[in-house]
mmCIF file with all atom_site columns, C-alpha atoms in Angstrom:
data_model
loop_
_atom_site.group_PDB
_atom_site.id
_atom_site.type_symbol
_atom_site.label_atom_id
_atom_site.label_alt_id
_atom_site.label_comp_id
_atom_site.label_asym_id
_atom_site.label_entity_id
_atom_site.label_seq_id
_atom_site.pdbx_PDB_ins_code
_atom_site.Cartn_x
_atom_site.Cartn_y
_atom_site.Cartn_z
_atom_site.occupancy
_atom_site.B_iso_or_equiv
_atom_site.pdbx_formal_charge
_atom_site.auth_seq_id
_atom_site.auth_comp_id
_atom_site.auth_asym_id
_atom_site.auth_atom_id
_atom_site.pdbx_PDB_model_num
ATOM 1   C CA . UNK A 1 1   ? -82.820  239.476 -104.227 1.00 38.00 ? 200 UNK A CA 1
ATOM 2   C CA . UNK A 1 2   ? -79.099  240.634 -102.864 1.00 39.00 ? 201 UNK A CA 1
ATOM 3   C CA . UNK A 1 3   ? -76.513  238.743 -102.266 1.00 41.00 ? 202 UNK A CA 1
ATOM 4   C CA . UNK A 1 4   ? -72.765  239.806 -100.744 1.00 40.00 ? 203 UNK A CA 1
ATOM 5   C CA . UNK A 1 5   ? -70.179  237.724 -100.496 1.00 38.00 ? 204 UNK A CA 1
ATOM 6   C CA . UNK A 1 6   ? -66.901  237.865 -99.221  1.00 35.00 ? 205 UNK A CA 1
ATOM 7   C CA . UNK A 1 7   ? -63.755  234.779 -98.980  1.00 32.00 ? 206 UNK A CA 1
ATOM 8   C CA . UNK A 1 8   ? -63.278  234.274 -94.767  1.00 34.00 ? 207 UNK A CA 1
ATOM 9   C CA . UNK A 1 9   ? -60.835  231.620 -94.173  1.00 34.00 ? 208 UNK A CA 1
ATOM 10  C CA . UNK A 1 10  ? -60.859  227.458 -94.943  1.00 35.00 ? 209 UNK A CA 1
ATOM 11  C CA . UNK A 1 11  ? -63.565  225.578 -96.019  1.00 38.00 ? 210 UNK A CA 1
ATOM 12  C CA . UNK A 1 12  ? -66.067  224.949 -93.554  1.00 41.00 ? 211 UNK A CA 1
ATOM 13  C CA . UNK A 1 13  ? -68.654  222.597 -94.919  1.00 48.00 ? 212 UNK A CA 1
ATOM 14  C CA . UNK A 1 14  ? -72.220  223.695 -95.692  1.00 52.00 ? 213 UNK A CA 1
ATOM 15  C CA . UNK A 1 15  ? -72.922  226.054 -92.810  1.00 75.00 ? 214 UNK A CA 1
ATOM 16  C CA . UNK A 1 16  ? -76.075  228.515 -92.986  1.00 90.00 ? 215 UNK A CA 1
ATOM 17  C CA . UNK A 1 17  ? -77.451  230.563 -90.269  1.00 96.00 ? 216 UNK A CA 1
ATOM 18  C CA . UNK A 1 18  ? -81.007  232.508 -90.988  1.00 97.00 ? 217 UNK A CA 1
ATOM 19  C CA . UNK A 1 19  ? -81.864  235.760 -88.976  1.00 98.00 ? 218 UNK A CA 1
ATOM 20  C CA . UNK A 1 20  ? -85.230  237.107 -89.426  1.00 98.00 ? 219 UNK A CA 1
ATOM 21  C CA . UNK A 1 21  ? -85.791  241.473 -88.645  1.00 98.00 ? 220 UNK A CA 1
ATOM 22  C CA . UNK A 1 22  ? -89.215  242.001 -88.094  1.00 98.00 ? 221 UNK A CA 1
ATOM 23  C CA . UNK A 1 23  ? -89.990  245.340 -87.295  1.00 98.00 ? 222 UNK A CA 1
ATOM 24  C CA . UNK A 1 24  ? -92.577  246.309 -84.462  1.00 98.00 ? 223 UNK A CA 1
ATOM 25  C CA . UNK A 1 25  ? -96.415  246.992 -85.736  1.00 98.00 ? 224 UNK A CA 1
ATOM 26  C CA . UNK A 1 26  ? -98.210  250.397 -85.910  1.00 98.00 ? 225 UNK A CA 1
ATOM 27  C CA . UNK A 1 27  ? -97.895  251.286 -82.480  1.00 97.00 ? 226 UNK A CA 1
ATOM 28  C CA . UNK A 1 28  ? -100.035 254.564 -80.446  1.00 96.00 ? 227 UNK A CA 1
ATOM 29  C CA . UNK A 1 29  ? -98.727  258.102 -81.473  1.00 90.00 ? 228 UNK A CA 1
ATOM 30  C CA . UNK A 1 30  ? -95.679  259.011 -78.817  1.00 75.00 ? 229 UNK A CA 1
ATOM 31  C CA . UNK A 1 31  ? -96.586  260.963 -75.717  1.00 60.00 ? 230 UNK A CA 1
ATOM 32  C CA . UNK A 1 32  ? -94.790  262.263 -73.048  1.00 54.00 ? 231 UNK A CA 1
ATOM 33  C CA . UNK A 1 33  ? -91.085  261.723 -72.830  1.00 54.00 ? 232 UNK A CA 1
ATOM 34  C CA . UNK A 1 34  ? -90.303  258.606 -71.177  1.00 59.00 ? 233 UNK A CA 1
ATOM 35  C CA . UNK A 1 35  ? -93.195  257.054 -71.959  1.00 86.00 ? 234 UNK A CA 1
ATOM 36  C CA . UNK A 1 36  ? -92.095  255.940 -75.671  1.00 91.00 ? 235 UNK A CA 1
ATOM 37  C CA . UNK A 1 37  ? -91.703  252.046 -73.884  1.00 94.00 ? 236 UNK A CA 1
ATOM 38  C CA . UNK A 1 38  ? -95.260  251.683 -73.087  1.00 96.00 ? 237 UNK A CA 1
ATOM 39  C CA . UNK A 1 39  ? -96.666  252.442 -76.757  1.00 96.00 ? 238 UNK A CA 1
ATOM 40  C CA . UNK A 1 40  ? -99.008  250.129 -77.205  1.00 97.00 ? 239 UNK A CA 1
ATOM 41  C CA . UNK A 1 41  ? -100.081 248.923 -80.812  1.00 98.00 ? 240 UNK A CA 1
ATOM 42  C CA . UNK A 1 42  ? -102.762 250.040 -82.872  1.00 98.00 ? 241 UNK A CA 1
ATOM 43  C CA . UNK A 1 43  ? -105.751 248.378 -83.515  1.00 98.00 ? 242 UNK A CA 1
ATOM 44  C CA . UNK A 1 44  ? -104.563 248.564 -87.226  1.00 97.00 ? 243 UNK A CA 1
ATOM 45  C CA . UNK A 1 45  ? -100.899 247.528 -85.519  1.00 98.00 ? 244 UNK A CA 1
ATOM 46  C CA . UNK A 1 46  ? -102.838 244.234 -84.123  1.00 98.00 ? 245 UNK A CA 1
ATOM 47  C CA . UNK A 1 47  ? -103.930 243.125 -86.985  1.00 97.00 ? 246 UNK A CA 1
ATOM 48  C CA . UNK A 1 48  ? -100.419 244.066 -88.915  1.00 98.00 ? 247 UNK A CA 1
ATOM 49  C CA . UNK A 1 49  ? -98.758  241.391 -86.625  1.00 98.00 ? 248 UNK A CA 1
ATOM 50  C CA . UNK A 1 50  ? -101.319 239.102 -86.740  1.00 98.00 ? 249 UNK A CA 1
ATOM 51  C CA . UNK A 1 51  ? -101.114 238.915 -90.383  1.00 97.00 ? 250 UNK A CA 1
ATOM 52  C CA . UNK A 1 52  ? -96.958  238.694 -90.673  1.00 98.00 ? 251 UNK A CA 1
ATOM 53  C CA . UNK A 1 53  ? -97.018  236.287 -87.449  1.00 98.00 ? 252 UNK A CA 1
ATOM 54  C CA . UNK A 1 54  ? -100.005 233.790 -89.693  1.00 97.00 ? 253 UNK A CA 1
ATOM 55  C CA . UNK A 1 55  ? -97.488  233.576 -92.673  1.00 97.00 ? 254 UNK A CA 1
ATOM 56  C CA . UNK A 1 56  ? -93.728  233.572 -90.469  1.00 97.00 ? 255 UNK A CA 1
ATOM 57  C CA . UNK A 1 57  ? -95.601  230.495 -88.831  1.00 96.00 ? 256 UNK A CA 1
ATOM 58  C CA . UNK A 1 58  ? -95.257  228.428 -92.245  1.00 96.00 ? 257 UNK A CA 1
ATOM 59  C CA . UNK A 1 59  ? -92.260  229.751 -92.910  1.00 96.00 ? 258 UNK A CA 1
ATOM 60  C CA . UNK A 1 60  ? -90.029  229.541 -89.840  1.00 96.00 ? 259 UNK A CA 1
ATOM 61  C CA . UNK A 1 61  ? -87.787  226.721 -89.195  1.00 93.00 ? 260 UNK A CA 1
ATOM 62  C CA . UNK A 1 62  ? -87.761  224.245 -85.626  1.00 90.00 ? 261 UNK A CA 1
ATOM 63  C CA . UNK A 1 63  ? -85.234  225.401 -83.216  1.00 93.00 ? 262 UNK A CA 1
ATOM 64  C CA . UNK A 1 64  ? -86.313  229.084 -83.804  1.00 96.00 ? 263 UNK A CA 1
ATOM 65  C CA . UNK A 1 65  ? -85.419  231.629 -81.023  1.00 98.00 ? 264 UNK A CA 1
ATOM 66  C CA . UNK A 1 66  ? -87.460  234.336 -81.035  1.00 98.00 ? 265 UNK A CA 1
ATOM 67  C CA . UNK A 1 67  ? -85.356  238.003 -79.451  1.00 98.00 ? 266 UNK A CA 1
ATOM 68  C CA . UNK A 1 68  ? -87.884  241.180 -78.711  1.00 98.00 ? 267 UNK A CA 1
ATOM 69  C CA . UNK A 1 69  ? -86.974  244.162 -77.502  1.00 98.00 ? 268 UNK A CA 1
ATOM 70  C CA . UNK A 1 70  ? -88.900  244.901 -73.827  1.00 98.00 ? 269 UNK A CA 1
ATOM 71  C CA . UNK A 1 71  ? -90.467  247.990 -75.193  1.00 98.00 ? 270 UNK A CA 1
ATOM 72  C CA . UNK A 1 72  ? -94.635  246.822 -74.903  1.00 98.00 ? 271 UNK A CA 1
ATOM 73  C CA . UNK A 1 73  ? -95.616  247.524 -79.285  1.00 98.00 ? 272 UNK A CA 1
ATOM 74  C CA . UNK A 1 74  ? -92.628  245.012 -80.037  1.00 98.00 ? 273 UNK A CA 1
ATOM 75  C CA . UNK A 1 75  ? -93.336  242.427 -77.254  1.00 98.00 ? 274 UNK A CA 1
ATOM 76  C CA . UNK A 1 76  ? -97.359  242.874 -78.425  1.00 98.00 ? 275 UNK A CA 1
ATOM 77  C CA . UNK A 1 77  ? -95.699  242.291 -82.335  1.00 98.00 ? 276 UNK A CA 1
ATOM 78  C CA . UNK A 1 78  ? -93.438  238.856 -80.899  1.00 98.00 ? 277 UNK A CA 1
ATOM 79  C CA . UNK A 1 79  ? -96.484  237.773 -78.891  1.00 98.00 ? 278 UNK A CA 1
ATOM 80  C CA . UNK A 1 80  ? -98.514  237.287 -82.158  1.00 98.00 ? 279 UNK A CA 1
ATOM 81  C CA . UNK A 1 81  ? -96.724  234.596 -82.984  1.00 97.00 ? 280 UNK A CA 1
ATOM 82  C CA . UNK A 1 82  ? -97.256  232.958 -79.979  1.00 96.00 ? 281 UNK A CA 1
ATOM 83  C CA . UNK A 1 83  ? -93.738  231.087 -79.583  1.00 97.00 ? 282 UNK A CA 1
ATOM 84  C CA . UNK A 1 84  ? -91.580  231.968 -76.284  1.00 97.00 ? 283 UNK A CA 1
ATOM 85  C CA . UNK A 1 85  ? -90.181  235.293 -76.141  1.00 98.00 ? 284 UNK A CA 1
ATOM 86  C CA . UNK A 1 86  ? -87.397  236.768 -74.639  1.00 98.00 ? 285 UNK A CA 1
ATOM 87  C CA . UNK A 1 87  ? -87.264  240.237 -73.853  1.00 98.00 ? 286 UNK A CA 1
ATOM 88  C CA . UNK A 1 88  ? -83.829  241.897 -74.521  1.00 98.00 ? 287 UNK A CA 1
ATOM 89  C CA . UNK A 1 89  ? -82.507  246.013 -73.310  1.00 97.00 ? 288 UNK A CA 1
ATOM 90  C CA . UNK A 1 90  ? -79.825  245.713 -75.974  1.00 97.00 ? 289 UNK A CA 1
ATOM 91  C CA . UNK A 1 91  ? -83.128  245.765 -78.480  1.00 98.00 ? 290 UNK A CA 1
ATOM 92  C CA . UNK A 1 92  ? -84.457  248.877 -77.227  1.00 97.00 ? 291 UNK A CA 1
ATOM 93  C CA . UNK A 1 93  ? -84.180  252.244 -79.055  1.00 95.00 ? 292 UNK A CA 1
ATOM 94  C CA . UNK A 1 94  ? -81.176  253.008 -78.929  1.00 95.00 ? 293 UNK A CA 1
ATOM 95  C CA . UNK A 1 95  ? -79.681  250.107 -78.957  1.00 96.00 ? 294 UNK A CA 1
ATOM 96  C CA . UNK A 1 96  ? -76.324  248.948 -81.867  1.00 97.00 ? 295 UNK A CA 1
ATOM 97  C CA . UNK A 1 97  ? -76.229  246.358 -84.896  1.00 98.00 ? 296 UNK A CA 1
ATOM 98  C CA . UNK A 1 98  ? -72.851  244.739 -83.078  1.00 97.00 ? 297 UNK A CA 1
ATOM 99  C CA . UNK A 1 99  ? -75.174  244.080 -79.790  1.00 98.00 ? 298 UNK A CA 1
ATOM 100 C CA . UNK A 1 100 ? -78.088  242.644 -81.886  1.00 98.00 ? 299 UNK A CA 1
ATOM 101 C CA . UNK A 1 101 ? -76.077  240.364 -84.087  1.00 98.00 ? 300 UNK A CA 1
ATOM 102 C CA . UNK A 1 102 ? -73.795  239.381 -80.606  1.00 98.00 ? 301 UNK A CA 1
ATOM 103 C CA . UNK A 1 103 ? -77.688  238.286 -79.197  1.00 98.00 ? 302 UNK A CA 1
ATOM 104 C CA . UNK A 1 104 ? -78.428  236.525 -81.822  1.00 98.00 ? 303 UNK A CA 1
ATOM 105 C CA . UNK A 1 105 ? -74.938  234.904 -82.228  1.00 97.00 ? 304 UNK A CA 1
ATOM 106 C CA . UNK A 1 106 ? -74.678  236.184 -85.993  1.00 97.00 ? 305 UNK A CA 1
ATOM 107 C CA . UNK A 1 107 ? -73.636  234.381 -87.860  1.00 96.00 ? 306 UNK A CA 1
ATOM 108 C CA . UNK A 1 108 ? -72.367  231.045 -86.115  1.00 94.00 ? 307 UNK A CA 1
ATOM 109 C CA . UNK A 1 109 ? -75.893  230.030 -84.106  1.00 94.00 ? 308 UNK A CA 1
ATOM 110 C CA . UNK A 1 110 ? -77.069  226.670 -84.644  1.00 88.00 ? 309 UNK A CA 1
ATOM 111 C CA . UNK A 1 111 ? -80.674  227.608 -84.895  1.00 92.00 ? 310 UNK A CA 1
ATOM 112 C CA . UNK A 1 112 ? -82.974  230.253 -86.935  1.00 97.00 ? 311 UNK A CA 1
ATOM 113 C CA . UNK A 1 113 ? -82.893  233.643 -85.110  1.00 98.00 ? 312 UNK A CA 1
ATOM 114 C CA . UNK A 1 114 ? -85.615  235.633 -85.374  1.00 98.00 ? 313 UNK A CA 1
ATOM 115 C CA . UNK A 1 115 ? -85.508  239.672 -83.384  1.00 98.00 ? 314 UNK A CA 1
ATOM 116 C CA . UNK A 1 116 ? -88.530  241.886 -82.942  1.00 98.00 ? 315 UNK A CA 1
ATOM 117 C CA . UNK A 1 117 ? -87.451  245.720 -82.781  1.00 98.00 ? 316 UNK A CA 1
ATOM 118 C CA . UNK A 1 118 ? -87.244  249.111 -83.987  1.00 98.00 ? 317 UNK A CA 1
ATOM 119 C CA . UNK A 1 119 ? -85.986  251.509 -86.671  1.00 97.00 ? 318 UNK A CA 1
ATOM 120 C CA . UNK A 1 120 ? -83.379  252.246 -86.926  1.00 97.00 ? 319 UNK A CA 1
ATOM 121 C CA . UNK A 1 121 ? -81.703  249.456 -85.818  1.00 98.00 ? 320 UNK A CA 1
ATOM 122 C CA . UNK A 1 122 ? -83.345  246.778 -87.830  1.00 98.00 ? 321 UNK A CA 1
ATOM 123 C CA . UNK A 1 123 ? -82.413  248.656 -91.214  1.00 98.00 ? 322 UNK A CA 1
ATOM 124 C CA . UNK A 1 124 ? -78.913  249.355 -89.640  1.00 97.00 ? 323 UNK A CA 1
ATOM 125 C CA . UNK A 1 125 ? -78.305  246.067 -89.093  1.00 98.00 ? 324 UNK A CA 1
ATOM 126 C CA . UNK A 1 126 ? -79.745  245.081 -92.483  1.00 98.00 ? 325 UNK A CA 1
ATOM 127 C CA . UNK A 1 127 ? -77.707  247.111 -94.192  1.00 97.00 ? 326 UNK A CA 1
ATOM 128 C CA . UNK A 1 128 ? -74.665  246.029 -92.628  1.00 97.00 ? 327 UNK A CA 1
ATOM 129 C CA . UNK A 1 129 ? -74.675  242.112 -93.455  1.00 97.00 ? 328 UNK A CA 1
ATOM 130 C CA . UNK A 1 130 ? -75.691  243.036 -96.908  1.00 96.00 ? 329 UNK A CA 1
ATOM 131 C CA . UNK A 1 131 ? -72.637  245.365 -97.089  1.00 95.00 ? 330 UNK A CA 1
ATOM 132 C CA . UNK A 1 132 ? -74.537  248.344 -98.575  1.00 94.00 ? 331 UNK A CA 1
ATOM 133 C CA . UNK A 1 133 ? -73.088  251.869 -98.546  1.00 92.00 ? 332 UNK A CA 1
ATOM 134 C CA . UNK A 1 134 ? -76.526  253.306 -97.240  1.00 93.00 ? 333 UNK A CA 1
ATOM 135 C CA . UNK A 1 135 ? -76.082  253.800 -93.415  1.00 92.00 ? 334 UNK A CA 1
ATOM 136 C CA . UNK A 1 136 ? -79.410  251.675 -92.957  1.00 92.00 ? 335 UNK A CA 1
ATOM 137 C CA . UNK A 1 137 ? -82.436  250.542 -94.607  1.00 95.00 ? 336 UNK A CA 1
ATOM 138 C CA . UNK A 1 138 ? -85.784  251.644 -94.847  1.00 95.00 ? 337 UNK A CA 1
ATOM 139 C CA . UNK A 1 139 ? -87.889  249.130 -93.004  1.00 97.00 ? 338 UNK A CA 1
ATOM 140 C CA . UNK A 1 140 ? -91.957  249.476 -92.900  1.00 96.00 ? 339 UNK A CA 1
ATOM 141 C CA . UNK A 1 141 ? -93.502  248.880 -89.873  1.00 97.00 ? 340 UNK A CA 1
ATOM 142 C CA . UNK A 1 142 ? -95.251  245.790 -89.220  1.00 98.00 ? 341 UNK A CA 1
ATOM 143 C CA . UNK A 1 143 ? -92.128  243.885 -91.879  1.00 98.00 ? 342 UNK A CA 1
ATOM 144 C CA . UNK A 1 144 ? -89.309  241.515 -91.865  1.00 98.00 ? 343 UNK A CA 1
ATOM 145 C CA . UNK A 1 145 ? -86.389  241.205 -93.550  1.00 98.00 ? 344 UNK A CA 1
ATOM 146 C CA . UNK A 1 146 ? -85.018  237.791 -93.550  1.00 98.00 ? 345 UNK A CA 1
ATOM 147 C CA . UNK A 1 147 ? -81.438  237.414 -93.962  1.00 98.00 ? 346 UNK A CA 1
ATOM 148 C CA . UNK A 1 148 ? -78.784  233.949 -94.705  1.00 97.00 ? 347 UNK A CA 1
ATOM 149 C CA . UNK A 1 149 ? -75.949  233.550 -94.023  1.00 96.00 ? 348 UNK A CA 1
ATOM 150 C CA . UNK A 1 150 ? -74.158  230.709 -95.453  1.00 92.00 ? 349 UNK A CA 1
ATOM 151 C CA . UNK A 1 151 ? -70.758  229.436 -96.077  1.00 87.00 ? 350 UNK A CA 1
ATOM 152 C CA . UNK A 1 152 ? -69.546  227.144 -99.104  1.00 82.00 ? 351 UNK A CA 1
ATOM 153 C CA . UNK A 1 153 ? -66.465  226.067 -99.844  1.00 85.00 ? 352 UNK A CA 1
ATOM 154 C CA . UNK A 1 154 ? -64.559  229.012 -98.381  1.00 88.00 ? 353 UNK A CA 1
ATOM 155 C CA . UNK A 1 155 ? -67.046  231.746 -98.979  1.00 91.00 ? 354 UNK A CA 1
ATOM 156 C CA . UNK A 1 156 ? -68.714  233.433 -96.524  1.00 92.00 ? 355 UNK A CA 1
ATOM 157 C CA . UNK A 1 157 ? -71.773  235.003 -98.343  1.00 93.00 ? 356 UNK A CA 1
ATOM 158 C CA . UNK A 1 158 ? -75.337  236.837 -96.124  1.00 96.00 ? 357 UNK A CA 1
ATOM 159 C CA . UNK A 1 159 ? -78.641  236.649 -98.826  1.00 95.00 ? 358 UNK A CA 1
ATOM 160 C CA . UNK A 1 160 ? -81.699  238.802 -98.529  1.00 97.00 ? 359 UNK A CA 1
ATOM 161 C CA . UNK A 1 161 ? -83.958  235.555 -98.622  1.00 96.00 ? 360 UNK A CA 1
ATOM 162 C CA . UNK A 1 162 ? -87.558  237.961 -98.281  1.00 97.00 ? 361 UNK A CA 1
ATOM 163 C CA . UNK A 1 163 ? -88.920  241.044 -97.507  1.00 97.00 ? 362 UNK A CA 1
ATOM 164 C CA . UNK A 1 164 ? -92.649  241.133 -96.527  1.00 97.00 ? 363 UNK A CA 1
ATOM 165 C CA . UNK A 1 165 ? -95.110  243.647 -95.452  1.00 96.00 ? 364 UNK A CA 1
ATOM 166 C CA . UNK A 1 166 ? -98.031  243.652 -93.401  1.00 93.00 ? 365 UNK A CA 1
ATOM 167 C CA . UNK A 1 167 ? -99.890  245.422 -96.379  1.00 88.00 ? 366 UNK A CA 1
ATOM 168 C CA . UNK A 1 168 ? -99.511  242.817 -98.937  1.00 86.00 ? 367 UNK A CA 1
ATOM 169 C CA . UNK A 1 169 ? -101.800 240.241 -96.874  1.00 74.00 ? 368 UNK A CA 1
#
């Protein structure tokens, strides 16, 4: 769908890293101040997370690391996948793309990383990696954006491999 390429340093073989950004599914409306991180998924959100988890499970590579915001709605979304999840405060609302990319070890991790989190953080990260002029991309609730970084013959590229919405299952 989209690729951004730039030249960096000497050739380093055929290396790649996948970063999968999964926005939490639909959650209950905000309540009182301070309750944002405790908001659970709605019944519809639980279904969205389950549908996306089924699709992801068929696609995900071995050795995948799953990182999620400790906000209840993000944790519930991640747990729908049925894999070990590491909760990281850096992924809470208000986090930065730099923190997310450091946690994921982008672009040098030896395995794929799935990050379950929030807007605008995920959209800001996607926009940066794709070299977009807009400060962020709108990522729908429950949707997945799958990015790949690869190095071939001294050229580094970030490619958007897939965008999936739970509304199209």
